[in-house]
Amino acid sequence: MNNPTIQWFSTSQADAWQSLAHHLTETQESANLTLTGETYQLVEGFGGCFNELGYVALNHLDSEKRAQVLHALFHPEGEHKFTICRLPIGASDYALEWYSHNETDGDMEMKHFSIERDQQYLIPFIREALQLNPDLKLFASPWSPPTWMKSPKAYNYGTLRWEKDILKAYALYFVKFVQAYREAGITIHQVHVQNEVIADQKFPSCVWTGEQLREFIRDYLGPAFEEHGLDTEIWLGTINAPDPWEELTKKTSTGFDEYAHTVLSDPEAYKYIKGVGYQWAGKHAIQRTVSSYPELRYMQTENECGNGENSWDYAKYVYNLYQHYFTNGVNAYIYWNMILEPKGKSTWGWEQNSMITVDPADRKPLLNPEYYVMKHFSHFVLPGARRIGIRGSWAGNAVAFQNTDGQRVLVIANPFKESRVLNLSAGETTHRLELEPESFNTIVISA
């Protein structure tokens, strides 16, 4: 049997994406991590969210640097190879200002529906990505319905007015969005009913119960998509509710029982739903949801955003999110803001992290630590890969995949402040790798 070809890339706080394959040695010591034969979920890919403030930051770059950044994110031969990305339906909290696609009070027939605002920022941003990767998949979710559909009548806080004509009109609002984007040459592959179903926030938001999601999908949204012949998938997302042992709010909402299980256990609602999107505190509910409904697809829909400092310590936390979500069954992982100005301040005052920072003063892209966390996964783990089994004392810090060509990819972090030895068994030979302190590592094994 021929010896496999092994690549090894490492990122530490001091050095990003070092090629260290020349440091590999064989060892007779016992393996402390073994790639096993088990196979698990399919990987659909990685991506980020298109937001207005991201496009503003991108526009600070000259044409050459702009092309480099977009190639790195979206091109199939770029550094990240993004294949599935998100966009808001109306304003997210990273829009320049709050808006919906129809603020004409009482327009139940959606005669005044318009995506004109999106032609300024989101659609040009998306089109540039699609030019580099025409196969890029897109999913969309609202942060808030039109204000006249809510109580109170505002983008922030509140709930949807639970009235039959409002619910029917809101389902039509989704239909019009998918149709309008299609007319603009952009396919919306999925809609998620609401961003963060328990977020009663000062930014655009809308609170839903599991019972409301069940009724809306079952009686309004699913039938509306059928009536208009849409093949856009409906997902139960994005759920940010914790399970009981972690209290996010004073409510007793739980990600699995009150949301996923409430909706999916109804056969008439279930038949319309292709997957479940979890983010933030929803990470505590995903394991039970996947266990109960393994036939569905799952997505981590919004990477936790930090505080705008883009610190190395927070990047270590984010790495653990990737490891947690994939180990518990997601098919895709979506970053939040791909590009922002320094500190990443939103229109409502929260400063957040981004993969890339663009300072309008020097007009240069700065690659932040989380840029490399993403690259350690997305650069080699391709759509169609499967997560594969691992065994050993390093398993809690690692996740492994196998691409369709048989290439195996191990992503592993050393969380310790000193170097540690990984003895990796991936066949007949055990390889010794000395992992740098507090480092992220990708080991690629090709036959």
Coordinates of C-alpha atoms in Angstrom, one line a residue:
M1 CA 0.0 0.0 0.0
N2 CA 1.4 3.4 -1.0
N3 CA 2.0 5.9 1.8
P4 CA -0.6 8.7 1.7
T5 CA 0.2 12.3 0.9
I6 CA -0.3 14.5 4.0
Q7 CA -0.6 18.2 4.1
W8 CA -0.7 20.1 7.4
F9 CA -1.6 23.8 7.9
S10 CA -1.5 25.5 11.2
T11 CA -2.6 28.9 12.5
S12 CA -1.4 30.4 15.8
Q13 CA -1.7 33.9 17.1
A14 CA 1.7 34.7 15.7
D15 CA 1.6 33.0 12.3
A16 CA -1.4 32.2 10.1
W17 CA -1.7 29.3 7.7
Q18 CA 1.8 27.9 8.0
S19 CA 2.5 24.7 6.0
L20 CA 4.1 22.3 8.4
A21 CA 4.0 19.0 6.6
H22 CA 7.8 18.8 6.7
H23 CA 7.5 18.5 10.5
L24 CA 5.6 15.2 10.2
T25 CA 7.3 12.1 11.5
E26 CA 6.2 8.5 11.9
T27 CA 6.0 7.1 15.4
Q28 CA 5.6 3.7 17.2
E29 CA 3.8 5.4 20.0
S30 CA 0.1 4.7 20.6
A31 CA -2.3 6.8 18.7
N32 CA -4.2 9.4 20.7
L33 CA -6.5 10.1 17.7
T34 CA -7.7 7.6 15.1
L35 CA -9.8 8.2 12.0
T36 CA -12.4 5.4 12.2
G37 CA -14.6 4.0 9.5
E38 CA -18.0 5.5 10.5
T39 CA -19.6 8.0 8.3
Y40 CA -22.2 10.6 9.3
Q41 CA -24.0 13.6 7.8
L42 CA -23.4 15.1 4.4
V43 CA -21.7 18.5 4.2
E44 CA -23.5 21.2 2.1
G45 CA -20.9 23.9 2.7
F46 CA -20.0 27.1 4.3
G47 CA -20.8 30.8 3.9
G48 CA -21.7 34.2 5.4
C49 CA -24.4 36.7 5.3
F50 CA -24.9 39.6 2.8
N51 CA -25.6 42.8 4.7
E52 CA -25.7 46.4 3.7
L53 CA -22.9 47.5 6.1
G54 CA -20.7 44.8 4.7
Y55 CA -21.2 46.2 1.2
V56 CA -20.3 49.6 2.4
A57 CA -17.1 48.3 3.9
L58 CA -16.3 46.4 0.7
N59 CA -16.7 49.6 -1.3
H60 CA -13.8 51.2 0.5
L61 CA -11.4 48.9 -1.4
D62 CA -9.9 49.7 -4.8
S63 CA -10.8 47.4 -7.7
E64 CA -7.7 45.1 -7.2
K65 CA -8.2 44.5 -3.5
R66 CA -11.9 44.2 -3.9
A67 CA -11.4 41.5 -6.5
Q68 CA -9.0 39.7 -4.1
V69 CA -11.4 39.7 -1.2
L70 CA -14.3 38.5 -3.3
H71 CA -12.2 35.8 -4.9
A72 CA -11.0 34.6 -1.5
L73 CA -14.6 34.3 -0.2
F74 CA -16.6 33.0 -3.2
H75 CA -14.5 31.6 -6.0
P76 CA -14.5 27.7 -6.1
E77 CA -10.7 27.9 -6.1
G78 CA -10.4 30.7 -3.5
E79 CA -9.5 30.5 0.1
H80 CA -13.0 29.8 1.5
K81 CA -15.0 28.5 -1.5
F82 CA -18.3 29.7 0.0
T83 CA -21.3 27.6 -1.4
I84 CA -24.3 28.7 0.7
C85 CA -25.0 32.2 2.0
R86 CA -27.7 34.2 3.8
L87 CA -29.5 37.4 3.1
P88 CA -32.2 39.3 5.0
I89 CA -35.8 39.8 3.9
G90 CA -36.0 43.5 4.6
A91 CA -33.6 45.1 7.1
S92 CA -31.3 43.1 9.3
D93 CA -29.6 44.8 12.2
Y94 CA -26.7 45.4 9.9
A95 CA -28.7 47.4 7.4
L96 CA -28.0 51.1 7.1
E97 CA -31.5 51.9 8.2
W98 CA -34.6 49.8 8.9
Y99 CA -37.0 49.0 6.1
S100 CA -39.4 46.3 4.8
H101 CA -40.5 45.5 1.3
N102 CA -44.0 46.8 1.8
E103 CA -44.9 49.6 4.2
T104 CA -48.2 50.3 2.6
D105 CA -50.6 49.8 5.5
G106 CA -53.4 47.3 4.7
D107 CA -51.9 46.1 1.4
M108 CA -53.1 42.5 1.8
E109 CA -52.6 41.7 -1.9
M110 CA -49.0 43.0 -1.8
K111 CA -49.6 45.3 -4.8
H112 CA -46.9 47.7 -3.4
F113 CA -44.3 45.0 -2.7
S114 CA -40.9 46.1 -3.9
I115 CA -37.2 45.1 -3.6
E116 CA -36.1 48.5 -4.9
R117 CA -34.1 49.1 -1.8
D118 CA -32.1 45.9 -2.2
Q119 CA -31.0 47.0 -5.7
Q120 CA -28.7 49.6 -3.9
Y121 CA -26.7 47.2 -1.7
L122 CA -27.7 43.6 -1.3
I123 CA -28.3 42.6 -5.0
P124 CA -25.1 44.2 -6.3
F125 CA -23.2 42.4 -3.5
I126 CA -24.9 39.1 -4.3
R127 CA -24.3 39.4 -8.0
E128 CA -20.6 39.9 -7.6
A129 CA -20.5 36.7 -5.6
L130 CA -22.6 34.8 -8.2
Q131 CA -20.2 36.0 -10.9
L132 CA -17.4 34.1 -9.1
N133 CA -19.6 31.1 -8.1
P134 CA -22.8 30.7 -10.1
D135 CA -23.7 27.7 -8.1
L136 CA -23.8 29.7 -4.8
K137 CA -27.0 28.7 -2.8
L138 CA -28.9 31.5 -1.0
F139 CA -31.3 31.4 2.0
A140 CA -33.3 34.3 3.3
S141 CA -35.1 35.2 6.5
P142 CA -36.8 38.3 7.8
W143 CA -35.8 40.1 11.0
S144 CA -39.1 41.9 11.1
P145 CA -42.4 41.7 9.1
P146 CA -43.7 45.0 7.7
T147 CA -44.5 47.2 10.6
W148 CA -48.3 47.4 9.9
M149 CA -48.5 43.7 10.4
K150 CA -47.1 43.9 13.9
S151 CA -48.1 44.8 17.4
P152 CA -46.8 47.3 18.3
K153 CA -46.4 48.9 14.9
A154 CA -42.6 49.0 14.8
Y155 CA -39.6 47.2 13.4
N156 CA -38.2 46.5 16.8
Y157 CA -39.8 44.4 19.5
G158 CA -43.3 43.0 19.2
T159 CA -45.1 40.2 17.5
L160 CA -47.0 39.4 14.3
R161 CA -50.7 40.3 14.5
W162 CA -52.4 36.9 14.7
E163 CA -55.2 37.6 12.3
K164 CA -56.2 35.4 9.4
D165 CA -55.9 38.2 6.7
I166 CA -52.5 39.3 8.1
L167 CA -51.2 35.7 8.1
K168 CA -52.3 35.2 4.6
A169 CA -50.8 38.5 3.5
Y170 CA -47.5 37.7 5.2
A171 CA -47.3 34.3 3.4
L172 CA -47.8 36.2 0.2
Y173 CA -45.0 38.6 1.3
F174 CA -42.6 35.6 1.2
V175 CA -43.9 34.5 -2.2
K176 CA -43.4 38.0 -3.6
F177 CA -39.9 38.1 -2.3
V178 CA -38.9 34.8 -3.9
Q179 CA -40.5 35.9 -7.2
A180 CA -39.0 39.4 -7.2
Y181 CA -35.5 38.0 -6.7
R182 CA -36.1 35.4 -9.4
E183 CA -37.0 38.3 -11.8
A184 CA -33.8 39.9 -10.8
G185 CA -31.9 36.8 -11.8
I186 CA -31.2 35.5 -8.3
T187 CA -32.6 32.2 -7.0
I188 CA -33.7 32.0 -3.4
H189 CA -33.2 28.3 -2.5
Q190 CA -34.6 28.5 1.1
V191 CA -36.6 30.7 3.3
H192 CA -36.3 30.6 7.1
V193 CA -39.5 31.9 8.7
Q194 CA -38.0 34.3 11.3
N195 CA -34.5 35.4 12.4
E196 CA -34.2 34.5 16.1
V197 CA -37.7 33.6 17.1
I198 CA -37.3 34.6 20.8
A199 CA -35.4 37.9 20.1
D200 CA -37.5 40.7 21.5
Q201 CA -34.9 43.3 20.6
K202 CA -34.3 47.0 19.9
F203 CA -33.1 46.0 16.5
P204 CA -35.6 44.6 13.8
S205 CA -37.1 41.5 15.5
C206 CA -40.4 39.6 16.0
V207 CA -41.2 37.0 18.6
W208 CA -42.9 33.7 17.7
T209 CA -44.0 30.7 19.7
G210 CA -43.7 27.2 18.4
E211 CA -47.4 26.9 18.1
Q212 CA -47.5 30.1 15.9
L213 CA -44.7 28.8 13.7
R214 CA -46.5 25.5 13.3
E215 CA -49.8 27.2 12.3
F216 CA -48.1 29.7 9.9
I217 CA -46.1 27.1 8.1
R218 CA -48.9 24.5 8.0
D219 CA -51.9 26.7 7.1
Y220 CA -50.4 29.7 5.3
L221 CA -46.8 29.6 4.1
G222 CA -46.6 26.0 2.8
P223 CA -49.9 26.3 1.0
A224 CA -48.9 29.6 -0.5
F225 CA -45.7 28.2 -1.9
E226 CA -47.7 25.3 -3.4
E227 CA -50.3 27.6 -4.9
H228 CA -47.7 29.7 -6.6
G229 CA -45.6 26.8 -7.7
L230 CA -42.4 27.7 -5.8
D231 CA -39.8 25.1 -5.2
T232 CA -38.0 27.2 -2.7
E233 CA -37.5 25.2 0.5
I234 CA -39.1 26.2 3.8
W235 CA -36.9 25.8 6.8
L236 CA -37.8 26.0 10.5
G237 CA -35.4 28.7 11.5
T238 CA -33.6 30.5 12.8
I239 CA -34.1 29.2 16.3
N240 CA -32.1 30.8 19.0
A241 CA -33.9 29.3 22.0
P242 CA -31.9 27.4 24.6
D243 CA -32.9 24.2 26.3
P244 CA -34.1 24.4 29.9
W245 CA -30.8 24.2 31.6
E246 CA -29.6 27.5 30.0
E247 CA -31.8 30.5 30.6
L248 CA -31.5 33.1 27.9
T249 CA -34.5 35.1 28.9
K250 CA -37.0 35.0 31.7
K251 CA -39.2 32.9 29.4
T252 CA -39.3 29.1 29.5
S253 CA -38.8 28.7 25.8
T254 CA -36.7 25.7 24.7
G255 CA -35.2 25.1 21.4
F256 CA -36.3 21.6 21.0
D257 CA -39.6 21.0 22.9
E258 CA -41.3 24.3 22.4
Y259 CA -40.0 25.0 18.9
A260 CA -38.6 22.1 16.8
H261 CA -40.6 19.3 18.4
T262 CA -43.8 21.3 18.6
V263 CA -43.7 22.1 14.9
L264 CA -42.1 18.9 13.5
S265 CA -44.4 16.5 15.4
D266 CA -47.3 17.9 13.4
P267 CA -47.5 15.9 10.2
E268 CA -49.2 18.6 8.2
A269 CA -46.6 21.2 9.2
Y270 CA -43.7 18.7 8.9
K271 CA -44.5 17.9 5.2
Y272 CA -43.5 21.4 4.2
I273 CA -40.2 21.6 6.2
K274 CA -36.8 20.6 4.7
G275 CA -34.6 21.5 7.6
V276 CA -33.9 23.4 10.8
G277 CA -31.7 26.4 11.4
Y278 CA -30.1 27.0 14.8
Q279 CA -28.0 29.8 16.0
W280 CA -26.7 31.3 19.3
A281 CA -28.4 29.5 22.3
G282 CA -30.0 27.1 19.8
K283 CA -26.7 25.2 19.9
H284 CA -28.0 23.5 23.1
A285 CA -31.1 22.2 21.3
I286 CA -29.5 20.8 18.1
Q287 CA -28.4 17.4 19.5
R288 CA -31.9 16.4 20.6
T289 CA -33.4 17.7 17.4
V290 CA -31.0 15.7 15.2
S291 CA -31.6 12.6 17.3
S292 CA -35.4 12.9 16.9
Y293 CA -35.5 13.9 13.2
P294 CA -32.3 12.6 11.6
E295 CA -33.8 12.6 8.1
L296 CA -33.9 16.4 8.0
R297 CA -31.1 18.8 7.2
Y298 CA -29.6 21.2 9.7
M299 CA -27.6 24.4 9.5
Q300 CA -25.8 26.7 11.9
T301 CA -27.3 29.9 10.6
E302 CA -25.4 32.7 12.3
N303 CA -21.9 32.5 13.9
E304 CA -21.9 34.2 17.2
C305 CA -20.6 37.7 16.6
G306 CA -18.3 38.8 19.5
N307 CA -17.8 42.5 20.5
G308 CA -15.9 44.0 17.5
E309 CA -12.4 43.4 19.0
N310 CA -11.7 40.4 16.7
S311 CA -9.6 38.9 19.4
W312 CA -7.6 35.7 19.3
D313 CA -9.4 34.5 22.4
Y314 CA -12.8 34.9 20.8
A315 CA -11.5 33.0 17.7
K316 CA -10.8 30.1 20.0
Y317 CA -14.4 30.2 21.2
V318 CA -15.7 30.3 17.6
Y319 CA -13.6 27.3 16.7
N320 CA -15.4 25.4 19.4
L321 CA -18.7 26.4 17.9
Y322 CA -17.8 24.8 14.5
Q323 CA -16.6 21.7 16.3
H324 CA -19.8 21.5 18.4
Y325 CA -22.2 22.1 15.5
F326 CA -20.6 19.6 13.1
T327 CA -20.2 17.0 15.8
N328 CA -23.9 17.3 16.5
G329 CA -25.1 17.0 13.0
V330 CA -25.2 20.2 11.0
N331 CA -24.8 20.1 7.2
A332 CA -23.6 23.7 6.9
Y333 CA -22.0 26.5 8.9
I334 CA -22.8 30.2 8.2
Y335 CA -20.7 33.1 9.4
W336 CA -22.4 36.4 10.2
N337 CA -20.7 39.5 8.8
M338 CA -18.0 38.6 6.3
I339 CA -16.7 42.2 6.0
L340 CA -17.1 45.3 8.2
E341 CA -15.4 48.5 9.1
P342 CA -13.2 48.6 12.2
K343 CA -15.2 47.7 15.4
G344 CA -18.1 46.6 13.2
K345 CA -20.6 48.9 14.8
S346 CA -24.3 48.3 13.9
T347 CA -26.9 50.9 13.4
W348 CA -28.2 50.1 16.9
G349 CA -24.8 50.4 18.6
W350 CA -23.5 46.9 19.1
E351 CA -19.9 46.3 17.9
Q352 CA -19.4 43.0 16.3
N353 CA -16.6 40.8 14.7
S354 CA -16.1 40.0 11.1
M355 CA -13.8 37.8 9.0
I356 CA -12.4 40.8 7.3
T357 CA -12.0 44.5 8.4
V358 CA -11.7 47.3 6.0
D359 CA -10.6 50.7 7.4
P360 CA -11.9 53.5 5.2
A361 CA -8.8 55.5 6.1
D362 CA -6.2 53.1 4.7
R363 CA -8.6 51.1 2.4
K364 CA -6.8 47.8 3.0
P365 CA -8.4 44.5 4.0
L366 CA -7.3 43.1 7.4
L367 CA -7.8 39.4 7.8
N368 CA -9.0 38.7 11.3
P369 CA -8.5 35.5 13.4
E370 CA -11.9 34.2 12.5
Y371 CA -11.0 34.5 8.8
Y372 CA -8.6 31.7 9.5
V373 CA -10.9 29.6 11.6
M374 CA -13.3 29.5 8.7
K375 CA -10.5 28.7 6.3
H376 CA -9.3 25.8 8.3
F377 CA -12.7 24.2 7.6
S378 CA -14.0 25.6 4.3
H379 CA -10.8 25.5 2.2
F380 CA -10.6 21.7 2.1
V381 CA -14.0 20.4 3.3
L382 CA -16.1 20.5 0.1
P383 CA -19.8 20.1 -0.6
G384 CA -20.6 16.4 -0.8
A385 CA -18.1 15.5 2.0
R386 CA -19.2 13.4 4.9
R387 CA -18.3 13.8 8.5
I388 CA -16.3 10.7 9.6
G389 CA -15.7 9.2 12.9
I390 CA -12.8 9.9 15.2
R391 CA -11.7 8.2 18.4
G392 CA -9.2 9.1 21.1
S393 CA -8.4 11.8 23.7
W394 CA -8.2 14.5 21.1
A395 CA -11.7 13.8 19.7
G396 CA -13.3 16.6 21.8
N397 CA -11.1 19.2 20.0
A398 CA -11.4 17.8 16.5
V399 CA -13.8 17.0 13.7
A400 CA -13.0 15.0 10.5
F401 CA -14.5 14.7 7.0
Q402 CA -14.1 12.7 3.9
N403 CA -14.5 14.4 0.5
T404 CA -16.1 12.6 -2.5
D405 CA -12.6 11.8 -3.9
G406 CA -11.6 9.9 -0.7
Q407 CA -9.5 12.7 0.6
R408 CA -9.8 13.0 4.4
V409 CA -9.6 16.3 6.3
L410 CA -9.0 16.6 10.0
V411 CA -9.5 19.9 11.7
I412 CA -8.1 20.1 15.2
A413 CA -7.3 22.7 17.8
N414 CA -4.7 22.7 20.5
P415 CA -6.4 24.7 23.3
F416 CA -3.4 24.5 25.7
K417 CA -0.8 27.2 26.3
E418 CA 2.0 24.8 25.6
S419 CA 2.6 22.6 22.5
R420 CA 1.0 19.1 22.6
V421 CA 1.7 15.9 20.7
L422 CA -0.9 14.5 18.3
N423 CA -0.3 10.9 17.4
L424 CA -2.7 10.4 14.4
S425 CA -3.6 7.1 13.1
A426 CA -5.2 7.2 9.6
G427 CA -4.4 3.8 8.4
E428 CA -1.4 1.5 8.8
T429 CA 0.9 4.3 10.0
T430 CA 0.8 6.6 13.0
H431 CA 2.1 10.1 12.4
R432 CA 3.4 12.4 15.1
L433 CA 2.5 16.1 14.9
E434 CA 3.6 18.6 17.5
L435 CA 0.7 21.1 17.7
E436 CA 1.7 24.6 18.5
P437 CA 0.1 26.3 21.6
E438 CA -3.4 27.6 21.1
S439 CA -3.4 26.7 17.4
F440 CA -5.9 25.6 14.8
N441 CA -4.7 22.9 12.4
T442 CA -6.0 21.2 9.3
I443 CA -4.4 17.9 8.2
V444 CA -5.3 16.6 4.7
I445 CA -4.7 13.0 3.9
S446 CA -4.8 12.0 0.2
A447 CA -4.3 8.5 -1.1

